[in-house]
Coordinates of N, CA and C in Angstrom, one line a residue:
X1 N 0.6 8.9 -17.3 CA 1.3 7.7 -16.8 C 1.9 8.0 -15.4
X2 N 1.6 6.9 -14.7 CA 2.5 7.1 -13.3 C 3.3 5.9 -12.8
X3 N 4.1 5.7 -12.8 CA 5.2 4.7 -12.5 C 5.2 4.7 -10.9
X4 N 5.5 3.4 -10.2 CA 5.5 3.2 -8.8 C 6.5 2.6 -8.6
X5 N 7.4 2.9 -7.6 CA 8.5 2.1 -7.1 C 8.5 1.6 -5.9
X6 N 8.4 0.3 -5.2 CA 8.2 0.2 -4.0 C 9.5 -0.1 -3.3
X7 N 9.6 0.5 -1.6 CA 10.9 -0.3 -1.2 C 10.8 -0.5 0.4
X8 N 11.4 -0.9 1.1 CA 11.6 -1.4 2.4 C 10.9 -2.8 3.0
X9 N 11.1 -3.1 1.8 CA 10.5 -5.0 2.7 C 11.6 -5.6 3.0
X10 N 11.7 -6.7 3.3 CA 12.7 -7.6 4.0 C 11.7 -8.4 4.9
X11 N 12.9 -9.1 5.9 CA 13.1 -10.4 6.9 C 12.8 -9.6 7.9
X12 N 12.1 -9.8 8.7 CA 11.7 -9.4 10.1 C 10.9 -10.4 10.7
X13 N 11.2 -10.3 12.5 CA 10.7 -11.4 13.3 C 9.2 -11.1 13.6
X14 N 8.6 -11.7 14.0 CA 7.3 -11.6 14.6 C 7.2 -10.5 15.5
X15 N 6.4 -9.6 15.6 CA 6.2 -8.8 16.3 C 7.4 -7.3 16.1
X16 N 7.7 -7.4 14.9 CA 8.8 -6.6 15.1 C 8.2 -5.5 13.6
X17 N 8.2 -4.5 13.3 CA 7.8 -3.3 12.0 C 8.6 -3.1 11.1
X18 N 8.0 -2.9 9.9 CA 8.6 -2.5 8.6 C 7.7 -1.2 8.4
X19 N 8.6 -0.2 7.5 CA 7.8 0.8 6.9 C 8.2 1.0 5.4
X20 N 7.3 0.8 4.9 CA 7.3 0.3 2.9 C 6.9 2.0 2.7
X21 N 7.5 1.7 1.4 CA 7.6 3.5 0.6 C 7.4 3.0 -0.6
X22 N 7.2 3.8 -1.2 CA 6.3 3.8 -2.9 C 5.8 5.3 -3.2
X23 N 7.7 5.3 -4.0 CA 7.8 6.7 -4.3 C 7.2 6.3 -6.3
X24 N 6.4 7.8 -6.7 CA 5.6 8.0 -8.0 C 6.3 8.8 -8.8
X25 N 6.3 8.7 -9.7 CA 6.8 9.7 -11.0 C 5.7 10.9 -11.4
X26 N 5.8 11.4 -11.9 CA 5.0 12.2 -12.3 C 4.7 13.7 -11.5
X27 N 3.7 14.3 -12.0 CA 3.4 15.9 -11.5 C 2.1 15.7 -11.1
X28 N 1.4 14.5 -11.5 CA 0.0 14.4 -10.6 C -0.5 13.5 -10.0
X29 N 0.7 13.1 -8.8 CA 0.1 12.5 -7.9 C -0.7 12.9 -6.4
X30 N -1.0 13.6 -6.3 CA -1.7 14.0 -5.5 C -3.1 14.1 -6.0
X31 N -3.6 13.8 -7.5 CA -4.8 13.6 -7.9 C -5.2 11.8 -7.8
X32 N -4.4 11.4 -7.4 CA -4.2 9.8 -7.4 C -4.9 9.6 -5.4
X33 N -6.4 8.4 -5.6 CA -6.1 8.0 -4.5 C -5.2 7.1 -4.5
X34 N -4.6 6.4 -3.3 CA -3.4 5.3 -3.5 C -3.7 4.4 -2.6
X35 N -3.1 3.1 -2.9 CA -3.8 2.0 -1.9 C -2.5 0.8 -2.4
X36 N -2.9 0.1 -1.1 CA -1.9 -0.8 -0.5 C -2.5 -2.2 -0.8
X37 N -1.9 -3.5 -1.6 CA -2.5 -4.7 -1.3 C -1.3 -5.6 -1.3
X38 N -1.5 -7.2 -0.9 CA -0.6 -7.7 -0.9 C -0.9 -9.0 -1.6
X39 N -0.1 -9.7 -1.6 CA -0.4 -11.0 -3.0 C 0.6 -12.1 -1.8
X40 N 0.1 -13.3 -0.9 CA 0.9 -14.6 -0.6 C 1.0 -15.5 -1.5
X41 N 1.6 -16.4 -1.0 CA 2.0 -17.6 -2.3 C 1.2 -18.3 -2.1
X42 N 0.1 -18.5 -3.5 CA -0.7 -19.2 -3.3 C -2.3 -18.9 -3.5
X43 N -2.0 -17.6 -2.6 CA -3.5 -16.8 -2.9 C -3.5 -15.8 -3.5
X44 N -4.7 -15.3 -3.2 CA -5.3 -14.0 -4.4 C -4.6 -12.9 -3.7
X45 N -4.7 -11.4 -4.9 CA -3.8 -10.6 -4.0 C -5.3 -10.0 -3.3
X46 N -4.8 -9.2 -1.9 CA -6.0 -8.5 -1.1 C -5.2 -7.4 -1.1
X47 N -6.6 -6.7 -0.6 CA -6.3 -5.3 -0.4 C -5.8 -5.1 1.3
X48 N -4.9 -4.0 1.5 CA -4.5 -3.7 2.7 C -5.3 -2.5 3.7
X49 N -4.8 -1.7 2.6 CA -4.6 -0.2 3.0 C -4.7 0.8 1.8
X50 N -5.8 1.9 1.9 CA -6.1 2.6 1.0 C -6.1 4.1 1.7
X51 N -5.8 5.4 0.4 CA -5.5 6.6 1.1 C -6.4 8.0 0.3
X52 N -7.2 8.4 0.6 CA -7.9 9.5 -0.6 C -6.5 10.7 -1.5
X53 N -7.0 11.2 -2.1 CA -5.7 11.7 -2.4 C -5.2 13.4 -1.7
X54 N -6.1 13.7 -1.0 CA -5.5 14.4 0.0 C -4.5 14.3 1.6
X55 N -5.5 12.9 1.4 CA -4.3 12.0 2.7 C -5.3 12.2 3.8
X56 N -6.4 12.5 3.7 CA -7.7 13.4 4.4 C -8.6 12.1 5.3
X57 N -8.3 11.0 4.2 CA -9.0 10.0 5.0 C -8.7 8.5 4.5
X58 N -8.8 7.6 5.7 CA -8.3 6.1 5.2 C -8.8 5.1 5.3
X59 N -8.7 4.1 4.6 CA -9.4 2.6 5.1 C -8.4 1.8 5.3
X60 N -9.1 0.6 6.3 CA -8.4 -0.8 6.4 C -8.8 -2.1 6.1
X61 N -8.3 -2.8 5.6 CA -8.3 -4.4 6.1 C -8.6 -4.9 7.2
X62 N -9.7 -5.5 7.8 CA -9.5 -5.9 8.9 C -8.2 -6.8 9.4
X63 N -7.2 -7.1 8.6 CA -6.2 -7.7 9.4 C -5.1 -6.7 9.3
X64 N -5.1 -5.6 8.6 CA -4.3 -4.6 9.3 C -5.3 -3.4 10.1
X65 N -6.2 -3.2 10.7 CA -6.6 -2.4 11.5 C -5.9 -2.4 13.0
X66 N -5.4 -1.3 13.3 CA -4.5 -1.0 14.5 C -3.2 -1.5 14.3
X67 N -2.8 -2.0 13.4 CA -1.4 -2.3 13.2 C -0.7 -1.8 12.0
X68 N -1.5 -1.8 11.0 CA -1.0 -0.8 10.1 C -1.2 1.0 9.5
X69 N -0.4 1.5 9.2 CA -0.9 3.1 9.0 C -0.2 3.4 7.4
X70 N -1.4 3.6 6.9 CA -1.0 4.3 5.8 C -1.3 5.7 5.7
X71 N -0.1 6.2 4.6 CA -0.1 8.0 4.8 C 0.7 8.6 3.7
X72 N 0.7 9.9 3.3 CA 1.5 10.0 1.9 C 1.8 11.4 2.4
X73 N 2.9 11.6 1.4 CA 3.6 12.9 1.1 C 3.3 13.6 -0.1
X74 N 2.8 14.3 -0.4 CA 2.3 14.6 -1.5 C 3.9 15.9 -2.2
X75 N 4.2 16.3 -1.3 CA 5.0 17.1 -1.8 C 6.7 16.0 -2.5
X76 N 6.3 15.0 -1.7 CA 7.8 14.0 -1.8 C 7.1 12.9 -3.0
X77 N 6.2 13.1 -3.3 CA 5.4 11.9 -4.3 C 5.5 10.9 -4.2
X78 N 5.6 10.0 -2.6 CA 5.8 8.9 -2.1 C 4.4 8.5 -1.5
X79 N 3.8 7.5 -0.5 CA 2.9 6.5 0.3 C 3.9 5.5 0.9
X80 N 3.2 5.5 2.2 CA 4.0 4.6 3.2 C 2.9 3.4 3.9
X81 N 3.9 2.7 3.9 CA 2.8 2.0 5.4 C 4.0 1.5 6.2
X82 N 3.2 2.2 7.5 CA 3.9 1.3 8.6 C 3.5 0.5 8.8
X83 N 4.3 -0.8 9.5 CA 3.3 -1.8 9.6 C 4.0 -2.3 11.4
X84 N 3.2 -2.6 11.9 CA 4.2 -3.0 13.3 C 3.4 -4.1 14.0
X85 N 4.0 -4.6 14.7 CA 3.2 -6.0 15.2 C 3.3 -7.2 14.3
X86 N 4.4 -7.3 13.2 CA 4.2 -8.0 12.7 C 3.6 -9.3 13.0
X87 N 3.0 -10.0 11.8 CA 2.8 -11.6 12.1 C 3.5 -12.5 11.1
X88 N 3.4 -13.6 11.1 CA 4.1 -14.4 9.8 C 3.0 -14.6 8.7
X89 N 1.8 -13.9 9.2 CA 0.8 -14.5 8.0 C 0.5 -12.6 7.3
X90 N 1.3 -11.7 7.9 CA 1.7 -10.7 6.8 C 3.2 -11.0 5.8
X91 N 3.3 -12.3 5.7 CA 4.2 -12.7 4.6 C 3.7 -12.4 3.6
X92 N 4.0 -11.8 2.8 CA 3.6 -11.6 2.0 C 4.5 -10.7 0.4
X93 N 4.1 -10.2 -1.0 CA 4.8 -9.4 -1.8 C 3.5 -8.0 -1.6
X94 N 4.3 -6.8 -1.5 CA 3.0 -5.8 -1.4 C 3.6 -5.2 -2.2
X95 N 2.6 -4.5 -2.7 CA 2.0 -3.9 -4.0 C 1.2 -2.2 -3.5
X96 N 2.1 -1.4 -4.3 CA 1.2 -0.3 -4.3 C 0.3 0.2 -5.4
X97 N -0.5 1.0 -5.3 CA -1.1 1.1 -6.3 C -1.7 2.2 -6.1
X98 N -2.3 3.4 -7.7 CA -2.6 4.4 -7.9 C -4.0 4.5 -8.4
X99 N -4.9 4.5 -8.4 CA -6.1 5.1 -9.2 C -6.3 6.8 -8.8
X100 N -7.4 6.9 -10.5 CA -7.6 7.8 -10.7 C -8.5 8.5 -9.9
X101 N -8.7 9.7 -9.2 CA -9.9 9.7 -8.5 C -9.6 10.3 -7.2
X102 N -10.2 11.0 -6.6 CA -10.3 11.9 -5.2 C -10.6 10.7 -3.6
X103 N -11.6 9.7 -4.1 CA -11.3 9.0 -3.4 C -10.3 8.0 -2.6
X104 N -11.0 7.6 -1.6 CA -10.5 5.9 -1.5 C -10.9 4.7 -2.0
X105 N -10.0 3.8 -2.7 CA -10.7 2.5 -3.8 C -10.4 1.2 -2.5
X106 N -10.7 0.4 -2.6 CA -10.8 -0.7 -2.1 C -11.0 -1.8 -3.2
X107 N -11.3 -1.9 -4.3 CA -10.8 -3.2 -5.0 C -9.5 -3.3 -6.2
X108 N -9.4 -4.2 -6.4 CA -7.9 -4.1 -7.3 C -8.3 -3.3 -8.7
X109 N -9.6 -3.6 -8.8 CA -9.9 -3.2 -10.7 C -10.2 -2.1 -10.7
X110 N -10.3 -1.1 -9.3 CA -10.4 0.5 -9.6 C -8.8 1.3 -9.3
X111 N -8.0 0.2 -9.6 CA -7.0 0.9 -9.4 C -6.1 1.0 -10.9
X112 N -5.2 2.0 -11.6 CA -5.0 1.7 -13.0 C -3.0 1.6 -12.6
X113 N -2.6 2.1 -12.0 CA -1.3 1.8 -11.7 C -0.7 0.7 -11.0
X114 N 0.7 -0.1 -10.9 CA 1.1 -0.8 -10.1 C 2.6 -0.8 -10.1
X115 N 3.0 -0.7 -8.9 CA 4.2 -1.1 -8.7 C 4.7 -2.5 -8.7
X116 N 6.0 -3.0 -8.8 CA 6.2 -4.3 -9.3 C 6.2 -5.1 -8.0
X117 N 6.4 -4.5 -6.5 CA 6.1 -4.8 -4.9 C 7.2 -5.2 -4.5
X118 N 7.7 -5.5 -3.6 CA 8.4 -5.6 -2.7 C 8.1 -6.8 -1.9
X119 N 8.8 -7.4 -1.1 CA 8.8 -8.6 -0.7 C 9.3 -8.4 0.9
X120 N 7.8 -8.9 1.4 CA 8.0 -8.6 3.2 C 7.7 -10.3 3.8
X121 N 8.8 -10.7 4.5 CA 8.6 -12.3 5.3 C 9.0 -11.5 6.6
X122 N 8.1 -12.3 7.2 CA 7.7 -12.4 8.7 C 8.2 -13.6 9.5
X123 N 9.0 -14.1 10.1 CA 9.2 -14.9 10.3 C 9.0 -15.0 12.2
X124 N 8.2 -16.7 12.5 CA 8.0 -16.8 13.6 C 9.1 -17.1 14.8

């Protein structure tokens, strides 16, 4: 079992960064790839940002490429994203998430953990 706790969202203006943390429980997270999605009001959740479990290699979203970085600590059993440049259409609740696996996942159903997310507004 791995439990996710996410934190650092808030109210931030356009153009301005947040860095979200999503600290894990457990003794095997570093067998966990880990990935980032977010859920607006209204729509489906998408994927953001995904991390292999060495930290070795990463994918993007095309609407976070160049503006967002994901990255983990394996020794602190946390995942971050920075996010900078905000926009108001990264309003959004994000969600981290763990699957099993060496890789990087990119859809929601190969992931088996979730944190409950945190809540990021962007405001114009």
């Amino acid at each position: 079992q791995v439990q996710l706790v996410e934190s650092g969202g808030g109210l931030v203006q356009a153009g301005g960064s947040l860095r979200l943390s999503c600290a894990a429980s457990g003794r095997t997270f570093s067998a966990y790839g880990m990935g980032w999605f977010r859920q607006a009001p209204g729509k489906e959740r998408e994927f953001v940002a995904a991390i292999t479990y060495s930290g070795g290699s990463t994918y993007y979203a095309d609407s976070a490429l160049g503006r967002f970085t994901i990255s983990r600590d394996n020794a602190k059993n946390t995942v971050y994203l920075q996010m900078n440049s905000l926009k108001p259409e990264d309003t959004a609740v994000y969600y981290c998430a763990a699957a099993r696996g060496h890789r990087y996942y990119l859809a929601a159903i190969d992931y088996d953990y979730w944190g409950q997310g945190t809540q990021v507004t962007v405001s114009s």
